[in-house]
């Protein structure tokens, strides 16, 4: 009898997570949200705790040929803090687990932890534990972050309503373009080790790739302005993919406008230099760690003048679909290409 074998690539990352989630039964009333959002939400009497975890592998998520260890440490914390921010919560604690091969010295681990400590200070979180083990395949880092919020402040992916305004913070596409530059310069260096890479011109985009900053500043500002988004998530896999997540979870459609999409000048110029379409970088580039959220129209006035929040479109009925209106006024269906891991 032959056993059926299904390739993971047939399901994809999100399909695999859905597949696993189908058989998971929650048993505790305190589990307010399980699998399926940026973080789990746990009842803690007068408030809620949020928990998220991320795994980073050398050679898959970072390349030590161009990523300095302190930056890897900082980024490993920032990507978790970004998922806490995406729930509209405040990060409080992290645990850090590492697996090390014998390539790594105590000095190397110190360098990694200098970045982790810098991020802890930057985001006001305490490093409260972890695990250390040997690895046969380079460096592996797994971080879990715990945050807090009041019950009414938590923002899920499923709260977007028709006519809500779609907002993004900062600018998009920089991390992908930065990665392409770092990869290009690595190849140049490998071909001729005497060549010193000239990265001076690209510091904004390479910085976006090597040392992303989670948008906790925006979370604090939303509080000060008294705005609770109707839905929110962070942009780790690309804007198009995240719009699909919000629309699927909230059972809505969306229209976004090309001329409203935020792109930095250096990202634009570098994309053109690399023969990449800047708008494709904005829609499908991963790892920007900006926030995508929806607000009720009544809150627009409060955010209207914010210099780093961009209003890119609106939410529609599910049956109206997901569209990008180009600069020439044509509506094209959005494809959730995203970052394919498998
Ligand atoms: P993010 O990009 O925000 O980190 P992911 O796409 O990694 O989110 O995960 C989406 C949801 O699936 C989250 O709730 C996450 O905790 C859950 N998840 C991911 N991988 C697994 C797994 N192997 N087992 C259980 N839950 C998982
Ligand atoms: Mg996320």
Coordinates of C-alpha atoms and ligand atoms in Angstrom, one line a residue:
X1 CA 0.0 0.0 0.0
X2 CA 1.5 3.3 -1.0
X3 CA 1.3 6.2 1.5
X4 CA 0.1 9.5 0.1
X5 CA 2.8 12.2 0.1
X6 CA 1.9 15.9 -0.2
X7 CA 4.7 18.4 -0.8
X8 CA 4.8 21.3 1.6
X9 CA 5.1 23.6 -1.4
X10 CA 1.7 22.4 -2.6
X11 CA 0.1 24.0 0.5
X12 CA 2.6 26.9 0.9
X13 CA 3.4 28.5 4.2
X14 CA -0.1 29.8 4.9
X15 CA -1.8 26.7 3.6
X16 CA 0.3 24.6 6.0
X17 CA -0.5 26.8 9.0
X18 CA -4.3 26.5 8.1
X19 CA -3.9 22.7 7.7
X20 CA -2.3 22.5 11.2
X21 CA -4.8 24.8 12.8
X22 CA -7.8 22.7 11.6
X23 CA -7.0 20.0 14.1
X24 CA -6.1 22.3 17.0
X25 CA -8.8 22.5 19.7
X26 CA -8.6 25.2 22.4
X27 CA -9.3 24.1 25.9
X28 CA -8.9 27.1 28.1
X29 CA -11.3 30.1 28.4
X30 CA -8.3 32.3 28.9
X31 CA -7.1 31.7 25.3
X32 CA -8.9 34.6 23.7
X33 CA -7.1 34.2 20.3
X34 CA -5.1 31.2 19.1
X35 CA -3.4 30.6 15.8
X36 CA -4.1 33.0 13.0
X37 CA -3.2 36.6 14.0
X38 CA 0.1 38.4 14.6
X39 CA 0.1 37.2 18.2
X40 CA -2.0 35.0 20.5
X41 CA -4.2 36.8 23.0
X42 CA -4.5 35.5 26.6
X43 CA -6.9 36.8 29.3
X44 CA -5.1 38.1 32.3
X45 CA -8.0 39.3 34.5
X46 CA -7.9 43.1 34.2
X47 CA -5.9 43.1 31.0
X48 CA -4.7 40.8 28.2
X49 CA -1.3 39.4 27.4
X50 CA -0.2 38.9 23.8
X51 CA 2.4 36.3 22.8
X52 CA 4.3 35.8 19.5
X53 CA 7.3 33.8 18.4
X54 CA 9.7 33.9 15.4
X55 CA 12.5 31.6 14.3
X56 CA 15.5 32.9 12.3
X57 CA 17.9 30.6 10.6
X58 CA 21.4 31.5 9.3
X59 CA 21.3 31.1 5.5
X60 CA 17.6 31.4 5.3
X61 CA 16.7 34.6 7.2
X62 CA 20.1 36.2 7.5
X63 CA 23.5 35.8 5.9
X64 CA 26.5 36.6 8.1
X65 CA 28.5 37.5 5.0
X66 CA 26.9 40.9 5.2
X67 CA 24.7 41.0 8.3
X68 CA 26.8 41.9 11.4
X69 CA 25.9 39.9 14.4
X70 CA 24.7 42.9 16.5
X71 CA 22.3 43.7 13.7
X72 CA 21.1 40.1 13.6
X73 CA 20.4 40.3 17.3
X74 CA 18.6 43.6 17.0
X75 CA 16.5 42.5 14.1
X76 CA 15.5 39.2 15.8
X77 CA 14.0 41.2 18.7
X78 CA 12.5 43.9 16.4
X79 CA 10.5 41.4 14.2
X80 CA 8.9 40.0 17.4
X81 CA 8.1 43.5 18.8
X82 CA 6.6 44.3 15.4
X83 CA 4.0 41.5 15.8
X84 CA 3.2 42.8 19.3
X85 CA 2.8 46.3 17.9
X86 CA 0.5 44.8 15.2
X87 CA -1.9 43.8 18.1
X88 CA -1.8 47.4 19.4
X89 CA -0.1 46.1 22.5
X90 CA 3.1 47.1 24.4
X91 CA 6.0 44.6 24.5
X92 CA 7.2 43.8 28.0
X93 CA 9.3 40.6 28.0
X94 CA 11.2 38.3 25.6
X95 CA 12.9 34.9 25.8
X96 CA 15.8 34.2 23.5
X97 CA 16.8 30.7 22.4
X98 CA 19.9 30.0 20.4
X99 CA 21.6 27.1 18.7
X100 CA 25.3 27.5 17.9
X101 CA 27.7 25.5 15.8
X102 CA 31.4 25.4 16.8
X103 CA 32.1 28.1 14.3
X104 CA 30.9 30.6 16.9
X105 CA 33.1 31.9 19.7
X106 CA 32.1 33.6 23.0
X107 CA 33.0 36.9 21.4
X108 CA 30.6 36.2 18.5
X109 CA 27.8 35.4 21.0
X110 CA 28.6 38.6 22.9
X111 CA 28.3 40.5 19.6
X112 CA 24.9 38.9 18.9
X113 CA 23.7 39.8 22.5
X114 CA 24.9 43.3 22.3
X115 CA 22.3 43.8 19.5
X116 CA 19.7 41.9 21.5
X117 CA 20.4 44.1 24.6
X118 CA 20.3 47.3 22.5
X119 CA 16.8 46.3 21.1
X120 CA 15.6 45.5 24.7
X121 CA 16.6 49.0 25.8
X122 CA 15.1 50.6 22.7
X123 CA 11.7 48.9 23.1
X124 CA 11.7 48.8 26.9
X125 CA 11.5 45.0 27.1
X126 CA 13.2 42.6 29.6
X127 CA 15.1 39.6 28.6
X128 CA 13.7 37.0 31.0
X129 CA 15.0 33.6 29.7
X130 CA 15.6 31.3 26.8
X131 CA 17.5 28.1 25.9
X132 CA 21.0 27.3 24.5
X133 CA 21.9 24.3 22.5
X134 CA 24.3 23.0 19.9
X135 CA 23.6 23.2 16.2
X136 CA 25.0 21.4 13.2
X137 CA 24.0 24.0 10.7
X138 CA 25.1 27.4 11.9
X139 CA 23.2 29.9 14.0
X140 CA 19.5 29.5 14.9
X141 CA 17.7 32.2 16.9
X142 CA 14.2 31.8 18.3
X143 CA 12.6 34.7 20.2
X144 CA 9.3 34.8 22.0
X145 CA 7.9 38.2 22.9
X146 CA 5.1 38.9 25.5
X147 CA 3.2 42.1 25.5
X148 CA 0.2 43.7 27.3
X149 CA -2.8 45.8 26.5
X150 CA -6.2 46.6 27.8
X151 CA -9.0 44.4 26.4
X152 CA -10.6 47.0 24.3
X153 CA -7.4 48.1 22.7
X154 CA -6.4 44.8 21.0
X155 CA -6.6 45.0 17.2
X156 CA -7.2 41.8 15.3
X157 CA -6.9 41.1 11.6
X158 CA -10.6 40.5 11.4
X159 CA -12.1 43.8 12.4
X160 CA -12.0 45.7 9.0
X161 CA -15.5 47.0 7.9
X162 CA -16.8 48.4 4.6
X163 CA -15.7 52.0 4.1
X164 CA -12.9 51.9 6.6
X165 CA -9.7 53.6 5.5
X166 CA -6.6 51.5 4.8
X167 CA -3.5 53.1 6.3
X168 CA 0.2 52.2 6.1
X169 CA 3.1 53.6 8.1
X170 CA 6.5 54.7 6.8
X171 CA 7.5 53.6 3.3
X172 CA 7.6 50.1 1.6
X173 CA 9.9 48.1 -0.6
X174 CA 13.2 49.3 1.0
X175 CA 14.1 46.0 2.7
X176 CA 13.7 44.0 -0.5
X177 CA 15.7 46.4 -2.5
X178 CA 18.4 46.6 0.2
X179 CA 18.6 42.8 0.2
X180 CA 19.2 42.8 -3.6
X181 CA 22.0 45.3 -3.2
X182 CA 23.6 43.3 -0.4
X183 CA 23.4 40.1 -2.5
X184 CA 24.8 41.8 -5.5
X185 CA 27.8 43.2 -3.5
X186 CA 28.4 39.8 -1.9
X187 CA 28.7 38.2 -5.4
X188 CA 31.1 41.0 -6.5
X189 CA 33.2 40.4 -3.4
X190 CA 33.2 36.6 -3.9
X191 CA 34.3 37.0 -7.5
X192 CA 37.1 39.3 -6.5
X193 CA 37.9 39.6 -2.8
X194 CA 40.1 42.7 -3.4
X195 CA 37.0 44.6 -4.4
X196 CA 35.6 46.6 -1.5
X197 CA 31.8 46.9 -1.8
X198 CA 30.7 50.4 -2.4
X199 CA 27.5 50.6 -0.2
X200 CA 27.7 54.3 0.7
X201 CA 25.0 55.2 -1.9
X202 CA 22.6 52.6 -0.5
X203 CA 22.6 53.1 3.3
X204 CA 18.8 53.7 3.6
X205 CA 17.8 50.5 1.8
X206 CA 20.5 48.3 3.3
X207 CA 19.6 49.8 6.7
X208 CA 16.0 48.8 6.1
X209 CA 17.1 45.2 5.4
X210 CA 19.8 44.9 8.2
X211 CA 18.2 46.9 11.0
X212 CA 14.5 47.3 10.8
X213 CA 12.7 49.2 13.5
X214 CA 9.3 48.0 14.8
X215 CA 6.8 50.9 14.7
X216 CA 6.1 51.1 18.5
X217 CA 6.3 54.9 18.0
X218 CA 3.0 54.7 16.0
X219 CA 1.3 52.5 18.6
X220 CA 2.1 55.1 21.3
X221 CA 0.9 57.9 19.1
X222 CA -2.4 56.1 18.2
X223 CA -3.0 55.9 22.0
X224 CA -2.3 59.6 22.5
X225 CA -4.7 60.5 19.7
X226 CA -7.3 58.1 21.0
X227 CA -7.5 56.0 17.9
X228 CA -8.0 52.2 18.0
X229 CA -7.7 50.8 14.5
X230 CA -10.5 48.5 13.4
X231 CA -7.9 45.9 12.2
X232 CA -4.1 45.8 12.1
X233 CA -1.1 43.6 11.1
X234 CA 2.5 44.2 10.4
X235 CA 4.0 44.1 6.9
X236 CA 6.5 41.2 7.0
X237 CA 5.5 39.4 3.8
X238 CA 4.6 42.3 1.5
X239 CA 1.7 44.7 1.3
X240 CA -0.3 42.6 -1.2
X241 CA -0.1 39.5 0.9
X242 CA -1.0 41.4 4.1
X243 CA -4.1 43.0 2.4
X244 CA -5.2 39.4 1.5
X245 CA -4.9 38.4 5.1
X246 CA -6.9 41.4 6.4
X247 CA -9.6 40.8 3.7
X248 CA -9.8 37.1 4.3
X249 CA -10.0 37.4 8.1
X250 CA -12.5 40.3 8.0
X251 CA -14.4 39.0 5.0
X252 CA -14.1 42.2 3.1
X253 CA -12.6 43.5 -0.2
X254 CA -10.2 46.4 -0.7
X255 CA -9.2 49.1 -3.2
X256 CA -5.8 50.7 -3.0
X257 CA -4.4 53.5 -5.2
X258 CA -0.9 53.4 -6.8
X259 CA -0.3 57.1 -6.4
X260 CA -0.9 56.8 -2.6
X261 CA 1.6 54.0 -2.0
X262 CA 4.6 55.3 0.0
X263 CA 8.0 54.7 -1.5
X264 CA 11.3 56.3 -0.4
X265 CA 13.3 58.0 -3.2
X266 CA 16.4 55.8 -2.6
X267 CA 14.2 52.7 -2.8
X268 CA 12.7 54.0 -6.0
X269 CA 16.0 54.9 -7.6
X270 CA 17.7 51.7 -6.5
X271 CA 14.8 49.5 -7.8
X272 CA 15.1 51.2 -11.2
X273 CA 18.9 50.7 -11.2
X274 CA 18.3 47.0 -10.5
X275 CA 15.7 46.7 -13.2
X276 CA 12.9 46.1 -10.7
X277 CA 9.5 47.7 -10.9
X278 CA 9.3 50.0 -7.8
X279 CA 5.6 49.3 -7.4
X280 CA 6.1 45.6 -7.4
X281 CA 8.8 46.1 -4.7
X282 CA 6.2 48.0 -2.7
X283 CA 3.5 45.4 -3.2
X284 CA 5.5 42.2 -2.8
X285 CA 8.7 43.2 -1.0
X286 CA 9.0 41.5 2.4
X287 CA 10.5 42.5 5.7
X288 CA 9.6 46.2 5.9
X289 CA 8.0 45.8 9.3
X290 CA 5.7 48.8 8.8
X291 CA 2.1 48.6 10.0
X292 CA -1.0 48.1 7.8
X293 CA -4.2 49.1 9.6
X294 CA -7.8 50.2 9.0
X295 CA -9.6 53.0 10.7
X296 CA -13.2 54.1 10.9
X297 CA -13.8 57.2 8.8
X298 CA -14.7 59.1 12.0
X299 CA -11.0 58.8 13.1
X300 CA -9.6 60.2 9.9
X301 CA -9.4 63.8 11.1
X302 CA -7.2 62.7 14.1
X303 CA -4.6 61.1 11.8
X304 CA -5.0 63.2 8.7
X305 CA -1.9 65.4 9.4
X306 CA 0.4 62.6 10.7
X307 CA 3.6 62.8 8.6
X308 CA 4.2 59.1 8.6
X309 CA 0.8 57.6 8.2
X310 CA -0.4 57.2 4.6
X311 CA -4.0 56.6 3.5
X312 CA -3.7 54.2 0.6
X313 CA -7.3 53.1 -0.1
X314 CA -10.5 51.8 1.5
X315 CA -12.3 48.6 2.5
X316 CA -15.2 47.4 0.3
X317 CA -17.6 44.4 0.3
X318 CA -15.9 41.0 -0.1
X319 CA -17.6 40.4 -3.5
X320 CA -16.1 43.6 -4.9
X321 CA -12.6 42.0 -4.7
X322 CA -9.2 43.4 -4.2
X323 CA -7.9 46.0 -6.6
X324 CA -5.1 48.4 -7.3
X325 CA -6.1 51.5 -9.2
X326 CA -3.0 52.5 -11.3
X327 CA -1.9 56.1 -11.9
X328 CA -3.7 55.9 -15.3
X329 CA -6.9 55.0 -13.5
X330 CA -7.1 51.3 -14.5
X331 CA -8.2 48.8 -11.8
X332 CA -6.0 45.7 -11.7
X333 CA -6.7 42.7 -9.4
X334 CA -4.1 42.5 -6.6
X335 CA -2.1 39.2 -6.5
X336 CA -0.8 38.1 -3.2
X337 CA 2.6 37.0 -4.3
X338 CA 4.3 37.6 -1.0
X339 CA 7.5 36.0 0.1
X340 CA 7.5 32.3 -0.7
X341 CA 9.5 30.3 1.8
X342 CA 8.8 26.9 0.3
Ligands
LIG1 P1 3.7 36.6 11.3 O1 4.2 36.8 9.9 O2 2.9 37.7 11.8 O3 4.8 36.2 12.3 P2 2.9 34.0 10.6 O4 2.4 34.1 9.2 O5 4.2 33.5 10.9 O6 2.7 35.4 11.3 O7 1.9 33.1 11.5 C1 0.5 33.3 11.4 C2 -0.2 32.5 12.5 O8 0.1 31.1 12.5 C3 0.3 33.0 13.9 O9 -0.9 32.9 14.8 C4 1.3 32.0 14.3 O10 1.4 31.9 15.7 C5 0.7 30.7 13.7 N1 1.7 29.7 13.4 C6 2.8 29.8 12.5 N2 3.5 28.6 12.4 C7 2.9 27.8 13.3 C8 3.1 26.4 13.7 N3 4.1 25.7 13.2 N4 2.3 25.9 14.6 C9 1.3 26.6 15.2 N5 1.0 27.9 14.8 C10 1.8 28.5 13.9
LIG2 MG1 2.9 39.8 11.7

